[in-house]
CSV table of C-alpha atoms in Angstrom, one decimal:
chain,number,residue,atom,x,y,z
G,1,UNK,CA,147.9,112.6,141.9
G,2,UNK,CA,144.4,111.2,142.6
G,3,UNK,CA,142.2,110.4,139.5
G,4,UNK,CA,140.2,113.4,138.2
G,5,UNK,CA,136.5,112.9,138.8
G,6,UNK,CA,133.6,114.0,136.4
G,7,UNK,CA,131.6,116.7,138.0
G,8,UNK,CA,128.5,115.5,136.2
G,9,UNK,CA,126.9,112.1,135.3
G,10,UNK,CA,125.0,111.7,132.1
G,11,UNK,CA,122.6,109.2,133.6
G,12,UNK,CA,120.0,109.7,136.1
G,13,UNK,CA,117.7,106.9,137.9
G,14,UNK,CA,114.2,107.9,137.4
G,15,UNK,CA,113.2,105.0,139.7
G,16,UNK,CA,110.2,102.7,139.2
G,17,UNK,CA,109.4,98.9,138.8
G,18,UNK,CA,108.2,96.8,135.9
G,19,UNK,CA,107.4,93.2,135.8
G,20,UNK,CA,106.2,90.2,133.6
G,21,UNK,CA,104.9,86.9,133.9
G,22,UNK,CA,104.0,84.2,131.3
G,23,UNK,CA,101.2,81.9,131.4
G,24,UNK,CA,100.2,79.1,129.2
G,25,UNK,CA,98.3,81.1,126.7
G,26,UNK,CA,99.0,84.7,128.0
G,27,UNK,CA,101.4,87.1,129.3
G,28,UNK,CA,100.9,90.0,131.7
G,29,UNK,CA,103.4,92.8,131.7
G,30,UNK,CA,103.0,95.7,134.5
G,31,UNK,CA,104.8,98.8,135.2
G,32,UNK,CA,104.3,101.8,137.6
G,33,UNK,CA,103.5,105.2,136.2
G,34,UNK,CA,105.9,107.3,138.7
G,35,UNK,CA,108.7,109.0,137.4
G,36,UNK,CA,111.2,110.6,140.1
G,37,UNK,CA,114.4,112.2,140.6
G,38,UNK,CA,116.3,112.2,143.7
G,39,UNK,CA,113.6,112.5,146.4
G,40,UNK,CA,111.3,114.4,144.1
G,41,UNK,CA,108.4,113.2,141.8
G,42,UNK,CA,108.5,114.3,138.2
G,43,UNK,CA,105.3,113.0,137.2
G,44,UNK,CA,102.5,110.6,138.5
G,45,UNK,CA,101.6,109.5,135.0
G,46,UNK,CA,104.1,108.4,132.8
G,47,UNK,CA,104.2,105.3,130.4
G,48,UNK,CA,107.1,102.9,130.7
G,49,UNK,CA,105.7,100.1,128.4
G,50,UNK,CA,105.4,100.1,124.7
G,51,UNK,CA,103.7,97.7,122.3
G,52,UNK,CA,104.5,95.8,119.3
G,53,UNK,CA,103.0,92.3,118.9
G,54,UNK,CA,104.6,92.0,122.3
G,55,UNK,CA,105.1,94.7,125.2
G,56,UNK,CA,108.3,95.7,126.5
G,57,UNK,CA,108.4,97.5,130.0
G,58,UNK,CA,111.5,99.4,131.2
G,59,UNK,CA,112.6,101.1,134.2
G,60,UNK,CA,115.9,103.2,134.9
G,61,UNK,CA,116.9,106.5,133.1
G,62,UNK,CA,113.6,107.4,131.3
G,63,UNK,CA,115.4,109.5,128.7
G,64,UNK,CA,117.4,106.5,127.6
G,65,UNK,CA,114.3,104.2,127.9
G,66,UNK,CA,112.6,106.5,125.5
G,67,UNK,CA,115.6,106.6,123.1
G,68,UNK,CA,115.5,102.9,123.1
G,69,UNK,CA,111.8,102.6,122.4
G,70,UNK,CA,112.1,105.1,119.5
G,71,UNK,CA,114.9,103.2,118.2
G,72,UNK,CA,113.0,100.0,118.4
G,73,UNK,CA,110.0,101.4,116.8
G,74,UNK,CA,112.0,102.5,113.8
G,75,UNK,CA,113.6,99.2,113.4
G,76,UNK,CA,110.2,97.5,114.0
G,77,UNK,CA,108.7,99.6,111.2
G,78,UNK,CA,111.7,98.6,108.9
G,79,UNK,CA,110.9,94.8,109.5
G,80,UNK,CA,107.2,95.2,108.6
G,81,UNK,CA,108.3,96.8,105.3
G,82,UNK,CA,110.7,94.1,104.5
G,83,UNK,CA,108.5,91.1,105.6
G,84,UNK,CA,105.1,92.2,105.4
G,85,UNK,CA,104.3,91.2,109.0
G,86,UNK,CA,105.2,92.3,112.9
G,87,UNK,CA,107.9,91.0,114.7
G,88,UNK,CA,107.6,87.9,116.7
G,89,UNK,CA,108.4,88.0,120.6
G,90,UNK,CA,111.6,86.0,120.1
G,91,UNK,CA,112.7,87.9,117.3
G,92,UNK,CA,112.0,91.3,119.2
G,93,UNK,CA,114.0,89.9,122.1
G,94,UNK,CA,117.0,89.2,120.1
G,95,UNK,CA,116.9,92.7,118.6
G,96,UNK,CA,116.4,94.2,121.9
G,97,UNK,CA,119.6,92.4,123.3
G,98,UNK,CA,121.5,93.5,120.0
G,99,UNK,CA,120.5,97.0,120.3
G,100,UNK,CA,121.6,97.2,124.0
G,101,UNK,CA,124.8,95.7,123.3
G,102,UNK,CA,125.5,97.9,120.4
G,103,UNK,CA,126.0,100.4,123.1
G,104,UNK,CA,128.1,98.3,125.3
G,105,UNK,CA,130.4,101.3,126.1
G,106,UNK,CA,127.9,103.8,126.7
G,107,UNK,CA,124.9,101.9,127.5
G,108,UNK,CA,121.2,102.6,127.8
G,109,UNK,CA,120.5,102.9,131.5
G,110,UNK,CA,117.3,101.0,130.9
G,111,UNK,CA,116.4,97.7,132.9
G,112,UNK,CA,114.0,96.0,130.7
G,113,UNK,CA,111.4,93.0,130.5
G,114,UNK,CA,109.7,91.9,127.2
G,115,UNK,CA,106.6,89.8,127.6
G,116,UNK,CA,104.5,88.4,124.6
G,117,UNK,CA,103.4,85.2,122.9
G,118,UNK,CA,105.6,83.0,121.1
G,119,UNK,CA,104.9,81.5,117.9
G,120,UNK,CA,102.9,78.8,119.4
G,121,UNK,CA,100.9,80.9,121.5
G,122,UNK,CA,102.4,80.3,124.8
G,123,UNK,CA,103.4,83.0,126.8
G,124,UNK,CA,107.0,84.2,127.1
G,125,UNK,CA,109.0,86.6,129.2
G,126,UNK,CA,112.4,88.0,128.6
G,127,UNK,CA,114.5,89.7,131.1
G,128,UNK,CA,117.7,92.0,130.5
G,129,UNK,CA,120.2,94.0,131.8
G,130,UNK,CA,121.6,97.3,130.7
G,131,UNK,CA,124.0,96.0,128.1
G,132,UNK,CA,121.8,93.2,126.5
G,133,UNK,CA,122.4,90.0,128.4
G,134,UNK,CA,118.9,88.4,128.2
G,135,UNK,CA,117.3,85.1,129.1
G,136,UNK,CA,113.8,83.6,128.4
G,137,UNK,CA,112.2,83.0,131.9
G,138,UNK,CA,108.6,82.6,133.4
G,139,UNK,CA,108.4,85.7,135.2
G,140,UNK,CA,110.7,88.7,136.1
G,141,UNK,CA,110.9,91.9,137.5
G,142,UNK,CA,113.4,94.9,137.0
G,143,UNK,CA,113.9,98.3,138.7
G,144,UNK,CA,114.0,99.9,142.1
G,145,UNK,CA,111.1,97.6,143.3
G,146,UNK,CA,112.6,94.5,141.9
G,147,UNK,CA,114.5,93.4,145.3
G,148,UNK,CA,111.2,93.4,146.9
G,149,UNK,CA,109.0,92.0,144.1
G,150,UNK,CA,111.4,89.0,143.0
G,151,UNK,CA,111.7,87.0,146.3
G,152,UNK,CA,108.2,87.3,146.5
G,153,UNK,CA,107.4,85.9,143.1
G,154,UNK,CA,110.2,83.1,143.6
G,155,UNK,CA,108.2,81.8,146.4
G,156,UNK,CA,104.8,82.1,144.9
G,157,UNK,CA,105.3,80.9,141.4
G,158,UNK,CA,107.9,78.3,142.5
G,159,UNK,CA,110.0,78.4,139.3
G,160,UNK,CA,111.8,75.2,138.7
G,161,UNK,CA,115.6,75.3,139.0
G,162,UNK,CA,117.4,76.1,135.6
G,163,UNK,CA,119.9,73.3,136.6
G,164,UNK,CA,117.3,70.7,136.0
G,165,UNK,CA,117.6,68.5,133.2
G,166,UNK,CA,115.4,68.1,130.9
G,167,UNK,CA,114.8,71.8,131.0
G,168,UNK,CA,111.6,72.5,132.8
G,169,UNK,CA,109.2,75.2,131.5
G,170,UNK,CA,109.0,78.1,133.8
G,171,UNK,CA,105.7,79.1,132.6
G,172,UNK,CA,103.1,79.6,135.4
G,173,UNK,CA,100.0,77.2,135.6
G,174,UNK,CA,98.0,80.0,137.0
G,175,UNK,CA,94.9,81.3,135.2
G,176,UNK,CA,95.0,84.7,133.8
G,177,UNK,CA,93.0,86.3,136.4
G,178,UNK,CA,94.7,84.6,139.2
G,179,UNK,CA,98.1,86.1,137.6
G,180,UNK,CA,96.5,89.8,137.4
G,181,UNK,CA,95.6,89.4,140.8
G,182,UNK,CA,99.3,88.5,141.7
G,183,UNK,CA,100.5,91.4,139.9
G,184,UNK,CA,98.4,93.8,141.8
G,185,UNK,CA,99.4,92.4,145.1
G,186,UNK,CA,102.6,92.3,144.3
G,187,UNK,CA,102.9,96.0,143.3
G,188,UNK,CA,100.7,97.2,146.2
G,189,UNK,CA,103.4,95.5,148.4
G,190,UNK,CA,106.3,96.8,146.7
G,191,UNK,CA,104.7,100.5,146.9
G,192,UNK,CA,104.6,100.2,150.8
G,193,UNK,CA,108.1,100.1,151.1
G,194,UNK,CA,110.0,101.3,148.0
G,195,UNK,CA,109.7,105.2,147.8
G,196,UNK,CA,110.0,105.4,144.0
G,197,UNK,CA,107.2,102.7,143.3
G,198,UNK,CA,103.5,104.1,143.5
G,199,UNK,CA,101.1,106.3,141.9
G,200,UNK,CA,99.4,104.1,139.4
G,201,UNK,CA,100.0,100.6,138.1
G,202,UNK,CA,99.4,99.9,134.2
G,203,UNK,CA,98.8,96.3,133.4
G,204,UNK,CA,99.2,95.1,130.0
G,205,UNK,CA,97.7,91.5,129.3
G,206,UNK,CA,98.6,89.7,126.0
G,207,UNK,CA,96.6,86.8,125.1
G,208,UNK,CA,95.1,85.2,121.9
G,209,UNK,CA,92.4,87.8,121.6
G,210,UNK,CA,95.0,90.6,121.5
G,211,UNK,CA,96.3,93.0,123.9
G,212,UNK,CA,94.5,95.1,126.6
G,213,UNK,CA,95.4,97.6,129.1
G,214,UNK,CA,94.1,97.9,132.8
G,215,UNK,CA,94.9,100.6,135.5
G,216,UNK,CA,95.0,100.1,139.1
G,217,UNK,CA,95.7,103.1,141.7
G,218,UNK,CA,98.5,102.8,144.0
G,219,UNK,CA,99.8,104.6,147.1
G,220,UNK,CA,100.5,108.0,146.2
G,221,UNK,CA,103.1,108.9,148.9
U,1,UNK,CA,121.3,109.6,63.4
U,2,UNK,CA,122.1,113.1,64.6
U,3,UNK,CA,120.8,112.0,68.0
U,4,UNK,CA,123.4,109.4,68.4
U,5,UNK,CA,126.5,111.5,68.5
U,6,UNK,CA,125.5,113.0,72.1
U,7,UNK,CA,123.9,110.4,73.8
U,8,UNK,CA,126.8,108.3,75.1
U,9,UNK,CA,126.9,109.7,78.4
U,10,UNK,CA,124.6,111.7,80.8
U,11,UNK,CA,126.9,114.6,81.3
U,12,UNK,CA,126.9,115.6,77.4
U,13,UNK,CA,124.7,117.9,76.1
U,14,UNK,CA,123.7,118.0,72.7
U,15,UNK,CA,123.9,121.2,70.4
U,16,UNK,CA,120.0,121.5,71.0
U,17,UNK,CA,120.7,121.8,74.7
U,18,UNK,CA,119.2,118.3,75.7
U,19,UNK,CA,120.5,115.4,77.7
U,20,UNK,CA,119.7,112.4,75.8
U,21,UNK,CA,120.3,110.0,78.3
U,22,UNK,CA,117.9,111.6,80.7
U,23,UNK,CA,115.2,111.5,77.8
U,24,UNK,CA,116.2,107.8,77.0
U,25,UNK,CA,115.5,107.2,80.7
U,26,UNK,CA,112.1,108.6,80.4
U,27,UNK,CA,111.3,106.1,77.6
U,28,UNK,CA,112.3,103.3,80.1
U,29,UNK,CA,109.3,104.5,82.0
U,30,UNK,CA,107.1,104.3,79.0
U,31,UNK,CA,107.9,100.7,78.6
U,32,UNK,CA,106.7,99.8,82.0
U,33,UNK,CA,103.2,98.5,82.6
U,34,UNK,CA,100.4,101.0,83.1
U,35,UNK,CA,100.2,102.8,86.5
U,36,UNK,CA,97.6,105.3,87.4
U,37,UNK,CA,96.8,107.7,90.6
U,38,UNK,CA,93.9,109.9,91.3
U,39,UNK,CA,93.0,111.8,94.2
U,40,UNK,CA,90.0,113.7,95.9
U,41,UNK,CA,90.2,116.0,98.9
U,42,UNK,CA,90.4,113.2,101.2
U,43,UNK,CA,91.8,110.3,99.4
U,44,UNK,CA,94.2,109.2,97.0
U,45,UNK,CA,94.0,105.9,94.8
U,46,UNK,CA,97.0,104.4,93.2
U,47,UNK,CA,96.3,101.6,90.5
U,48,UNK,CA,98.5,99.5,88.4
U,49,UNK,CA,98.2,96.8,85.7
U,50,UNK,CA,100.2,93.6,86.9
U,51,UNK,CA,100.9,91.0,84.5
U,52,UNK,CA,103.3,88.2,85.2
U,53,UNK,CA,105.9,87.5,82.6
U,54,UNK,CA,104.7,83.8,82.3
U,55,UNK,CA,102.2,81.4,83.9
U,56,UNK,CA,104.9,80.0,86.0
U,57,UNK,CA,105.9,83.3,87.7
U,58,UNK,CA,104.3,85.9,90.2
U,59,UNK,CA,103.9,89.2,89.1
U,60,UNK,CA,106.3,92.3,90.0
U,61,UNK,CA,105.4,94.4,92.9
U,62,UNK,CA,104.7,97.9,91.6
U,63,UNK,CA,103.0,99.4,94.7
U,64,UNK,CA,105.0,100.0,97.9
U,65,UNK,CA,103.8,101.3,101.0
U,66,UNK,CA,106.2,103.9,102.3
U,67,UNK,CA,104.6,104.9,105.7
U,68,UNK,CA,101.0,104.8,106.9
U,69,UNK,CA,100.6,108.2,105.1
U,70,UNK,CA,102.3,107.9,101.9
U,71,UNK,CA,102.5,105.0,99.2
U,72,UNK,CA,104.1,104.9,95.7
U,73,UNK,CA,103.4,103.2,92.5
U,74,UNK,CA,106.2,102.6,90.0
U,75,UNK,CA,106.5,102.3,86.3
U,76,UNK,CA,109.8,101.3,84.4
U,77,UNK,CA,112.6,99.6,85.9
U,78,UNK,CA,111.2,98.1,89.0
U,79,UNK,CA,114.4,97.3,90.6
U,80,UNK,CA,115.3,101.0,90.7
U,81,UNK,CA,111.8,101.7,92.0
U,82,UNK,CA,112.4,99.2,94.6
U,83,UNK,CA,115.6,100.8,95.8
U,84,UNK,CA,114.1,104.3,95.8
U,85,UNK,CA,111.0,103.1,97.9
U,86,UNK,CA,113.6,101.6,100.5
U,87,UNK,CA,114.9,105.3,100.6
U,88,UNK,CA,111.6,106.8,100.8
U,89,UNK,CA,111.0,104.8,103.7
U,90,UNK,CA,113.9,105.3,105.3
U,91,UNK,CA,113.6,109.1,105.1
U,92,UNK,CA,110.0,108.8,106.6
U,93,UNK,CA,111.4,106.6,109.8
U,94,UNK,CA,114.3,109.2,110.1
U,95,UNK,CA,111.9,112.2,109.9
U,96,UNK,CA,109.4,110.7,112.3
U,97,UNK,CA,112.5,109.5,114.6
U,98,UNK,CA,113.5,113.1,115.0
U,99,UNK,CA,110.2,115.4,114.8
U,100,UNK,CA,107.9,112.7,116.0
U,101,UNK,CA,105.4,113.5,113.1
U,102,UNK,CA,104.8,112.1,109.7
U,103,UNK,CA,107.0,113.6,106.7
U,104,UNK,CA,105.2,116.0,104.7
U,105,UNK,CA,104.7,114.4,101.2
U,106,UNK,CA,105.8,117.7,99.3
U,107,UNK,CA,109.1,117.2,101.2
U,108,UNK,CA,109.8,113.6,100.4
U,109,UNK,CA,109.2,114.4,97.0
U,110,UNK,CA,111.4,117.1,96.8
U,111,UNK,CA,114.3,114.8,98.4
U,112,UNK,CA,113.3,112.2,95.7
U,113,UNK,CA,113.7,114.6,93.0
U,114,UNK,CA,116.9,116.1,94.1
U,115,UNK,CA,118.2,112.3,94.4
U,116,UNK,CA,117.3,111.7,90.7
U,117,UNK,CA,118.9,114.8,89.7
U,118,UNK,CA,122.4,113.8,91.2
U,119,UNK,CA,122.3,111.0,88.7
U,120,UNK,CA,121.9,113.4,85.8
U,121,UNK,CA,125.1,115.2,86.7
U,122,UNK,CA,127.4,112.6,87.3
U,123,UNK,CA,129.6,110.9,84.6
U,124,UNK,CA,129.7,107.4,86.6
U,125,UNK,CA,126.0,107.4,87.4
U,126,UNK,CA,122.8,106.8,85.3
U,127,UNK,CA,119.6,108.2,85.7
U,128,UNK,CA,116.9,105.9,87.5
U,129,UNK,CA,114.8,104.5,84.7
U,130,UNK,CA,111.6,104.5,86.9
U,131,UNK,CA,108.8,107.0,87.1
U,132,UNK,CA,107.0,107.4,90.7
U,133,UNK,CA,103.3,108.2,91.2
U,134,UNK,CA,103.8,109.4,95.0
U,135,UNK,CA,100.1,109.2,97.0
U,136,UNK,CA,100.1,111.0,100.4
U,137,UNK,CA,98.3,112.6,103.0
U,138,UNK,CA,99.5,115.5,105.1
U,139,UNK,CA,98.1,118.6,107.0
U,140,UNK,CA,97.5,120.4,103.7
U,141,UNK,CA,95.3,117.7,102.4
U,142,UNK,CA,95.6,114.6,99.8
U,143,UNK,CA,98.6,114.9,97.1
U,144,UNK,CA,99.3,113.0,94.2
U,145,UNK,CA,102.8,113.7,92.6
U,146,UNK,CA,104.7,112.3,89.7
U,147,UNK,CA,108.4,112.1,89.9
U,148,UNK,CA,110.6,111.4,86.7
U,149,UNK,CA,114.0,110.3,86.2
U,150,UNK,CA,114.9,113.8,85.0
U,151,UNK,CA,114.7,115.0,88.5
U,152,UNK,CA,111.2,116.8,87.8
U,153,UNK,CA,108.3,116.4,89.8
U,154,UNK,CA,104.8,117.6,89.4
U,155,UNK,CA,101.5,117.5,91.3
U,156,UNK,CA,98.4,116.0,89.7
U,157,UNK,CA,94.7,115.8,90.2
U,158,UNK,CA,94.9,112.5,88.4
U,159,UNK,CA,97.7,110.8,86.1
U,160,UNK,CA,98.7,107.6,84.2
U,161,UNK,CA,102.3,106.5,83.2
U,162,UNK,CA,103.6,103.4,81.5
U,163,UNK,CA,102.5,101.7,78.4
U,164,UNK,CA,99.3,102.6,76.8
U,165,UNK,CA,98.7,105.0,79.6
U,166,UNK,CA,97.5,107.6,77.2
U,167,UNK,CA,93.9,105.9,77.0
U,168,UNK,CA,93.9,106.3,80.7
U,169,UNK,CA,95.0,109.9,80.7
U,170,UNK,CA,92.1,110.5,78.2
U,171,UNK,CA,89.5,108.8,80.6
U,172,UNK,CA,90.9,110.8,83.4
U,173,UNK,CA,90.9,114.0,81.5
U,174,UNK,CA,87.2,113.7,81.0
U,175,UNK,CA,86.3,112.9,84.5
U,176,UNK,CA,89.0,114.6,86.7
U,177,UNK,CA,86.9,117.8,87.5
U,178,UNK,CA,84.5,115.5,89.5
U,179,UNK,CA,87.3,113.9,91.6
U,180,UNK,CA,87.8,116.4,94.1
U,181,UNK,CA,84.6,115.7,95.9
U,182,UNK,CA,84.1,112.2,95.1
U,183,UNK,CA,83.5,109.4,97.7
U,184,UNK,CA,86.3,107.0,98.4
U,185,UNK,CA,84.4,104.1,96.6
U,186,UNK,CA,83.8,106.2,93.5
U,187,UNK,CA,87.5,107.2,93.5
U,188,UNK,CA,88.4,103.5,93.4
U,189,UNK,CA,85.8,102.9,90.8
U,190,UNK,CA,87.2,105.5,88.5
U,191,UNK,CA,90.8,103.9,89.0
U,192,UNK,CA,89.4,100.5,87.8
U,193,UNK,CA,88.0,102.1,84.9
U,194,UNK,CA,91.1,104.0,84.0
U,195,UNK,CA,93.0,100.7,84.3
U,196,UNK,CA,90.5,99.0,82.2
U,197,UNK,CA,91.3,101.5,79.4
U,198,UNK,CA,94.6,100.6,79.2
U,199,UNK,CA,93.7,96.9,78.8
U,200,UNK,CA,92.3,97.7,75.4
U,201,UNK,CA,89.5,95.2,75.5
U,202,UNK,CA,91.0,92.6,77.6
U,203,UNK,CA,89.0,91.5,80.6
U,204,UNK,CA,89.7,93.4,83.7
U,205,UNK,CA,90.1,91.1,86.6
U,206,UNK,CA,91.5,91.4,89.9
U,207,UNK,CA,94.3,89.1,89.4
U,208,UNK,CA,95.8,91.4,86.9
U,209,UNK,CA,95.5,94.6,88.8
U,210,UNK,CA,96.6,95.9,92.2
U,211,UNK,CA,94.9,98.9,93.9
U,212,UNK,CA,95.9,100.7,96.7
U,213,UNK,CA,94.2,103.6,98.7
U,214,UNK,CA,95.5,106.2,101.3
U,215,UNK,CA,92.8,108.6,103.1
U,216,UNK,CA,91.7,110.7,105.9
U,217,UNK,CA,91.4,107.9,108.9
U,218,UNK,CA,92.7,105.3,106.3
U,219,UNK,CA,96.4,104.6,106.3
U,220,UNK,CA,97.9,103.4,103.0
U,221,UNK,CA,97.1,99.9,102.4
U,222,UNK,CA,96.8,97.8,99.1
U,223,UNK,CA,93.2,96.3,98.7
U,224,UNK,CA,93.1,92.5,98.8
U,225,UNK,CA,92.1,90.5,95.6
U,226,UNK,CA,88.9,89.9,96.9
U,227,UNK,CA,87.8,93.3,97.6
U,228,UNK,CA,89.0,94.2,94.3
U,229,UNK,CA,87.1,91.8,92.4
U,230,UNK,CA,84.1,92.6,94.3
U,231,UNK,CA,84.2,96.3,93.3
U,232,UNK,CA,84.8,95.1,89.7
U,233,UNK,CA,81.6,93.1,89.8
U,234,UNK,CA,79.8,95.7,91.7
U,235,UNK,CA,80.5,98.4,89.1
U,236,UNK,CA,80.1,96.0,86.3
U,237,UNK,CA,83.5,97.2,84.8
U,238,UNK,CA,84.0,93.9,83.3
U,239,UNK,CA,83.0,93.4,79.5
U,240,UNK,CA,79.3,92.3,79.4
U,241,UNK,CA,79.9,88.6,78.3
U,242,UNK,CA,82.2,87.9,80.9
U,243,UNK,CA,80.4,89.4,83.9
U,244,UNK,CA,79.4,86.4,86.2
U,245,UNK,CA,82.2,84.2,85.0
U,246,UNK,CA,84.9,86.7,86.1
U,247,UNK,CA,84.8,85.9,89.6
U,248,UNK,CA,85.7,82.1,89.6
U,249,UNK,CA,88.4,83.5,87.1
U,250,UNK,CA,89.9,86.0,89.8
U,251,UNK,CA,89.7,83.2,92.5
U,252,UNK,CA,91.8,81.0,90.5
U,253,UNK,CA,94.4,83.5,89.9
U,254,UNK,CA,98.0,82.4,90.1
U,255,UNK,CA,99.8,85.2,92.1
U,256,UNK,CA,101.9,84.0,94.6
U,257,UNK,CA,102.7,87.5,95.6
U,258,UNK,CA,103.0,88.2,99.4
U,259,UNK,CA,100.9,91.2,99.9
U,260,UNK,CA,98.1,89.5,98.2
U,261,UNK,CA,95.3,87.6,100.2
U,262,UNK,CA,96.8,84.1,100.4
U,263,UNK,CA,93.3,82.7,100.4
U,264,UNK,CA,92.8,82.8,96.6
U,265,UNK,CA,96.0,80.4,96.0
U,266,UNK,CA,93.9,77.3,95.9
U,267,UNK,CA,96.0,75.2,93.5
U,268,UNK,CA,93.8,75.5,90.9
U,269,UNK,CA,95.2,75.6,87.4
U,270,UNK,CA,96.7,78.8,86.2
U,271,UNK,CA,94.2,80.7,83.9
U,272,UNK,CA,95.8,82.2,81.0
U,273,UNK,CA,95.8,86.0,81.2
């Protein structure tokens, strides 16, 4: 007897792309603001990133993204009450990984990048899969446009091979303004060919002065 | 004495209809160091006397932030207070998670009171030995509540609990009618004056007291030592002869408590309090 199939799925893919790049003393995190389902657009103005001391940008199933963000917000508040300070980026990175793995057998359909400054003020980016496998990298992208974005970044940012010893730092030598330009170029390109990426780009920049947000328009088709 | 026959456990009534264990728990509150609270229409101020056991130790934390809009000051068994503030923090976080809005103070206070009541009706538990002054802001304005170990709670315009609190209560009773329209700074000044009343002649310095404020547009936070000392000096609350000398005293205070500004720990020899 053929196996019975479910007639509905608890997941949906709301599309979109997100991306982060780490610099010597800054970190840039970007995500588009389009939320879609199938071939339809649900909204052109959703927010896929959330701030603490570091910024997490996610794409995938927005309901799971939102639930994950709320969960982390609550844990972050508890941490602040207990330790009297905000969670550092590496600490948040581990917490996110554990939170994702906790639901290993009914995962958050959320593909995340986490960006911030480490304890020395250097940029750091962590990239995740849906069940919490994570890695500290110099740059990463997730979401529907990642297949278009990643190869371009690999070419432009020339990340050192992870097999080299001693381990080379993947942080880019680009200046902050150049990195932001790169982000804008990359998303403009991705919007051309990925139907799920577009509308507006939200760029979040973290540096020693704090966190700031910028917006840029993308193709609306 | 007569009282001792019926006070062995909390689930035994006395012939006069009293639960002595609960009343003894309220005595524990009176043993704690003084804590005061007062409110206006837009702000609530909590203050407490914070004395370290010895020169070598840091002082107990008596004021806790529960959420951006709620804070609590305790008197009595501080360990019980710490546990209850953790409960309050969790309740606020869970409510916010579900309803995406801040937990109204009145609701939190009722939950706290119900939790305390449970301990008065179980033979394997004991009442919490701590009184809580809960300060908070919600849609209906600024609130100050007092939660007792008995499970009762009351709303106040101003109140004081702990040892020598009667002096502070007398001061507050004289002045409370003006509080509703007080400015934030005047409210803090009144709080410091009330704390001074409980010190009975001892010099008021920022190293022996803690003050916290919550108000419209101002999330709950504990004022740092320098700010408090400046306010003490500005209002000339300190006794006349100590006036200008009080500032270097406070700057050399020996607190190691995390929430105080770290800048004052300069490694100067501890002053006696």
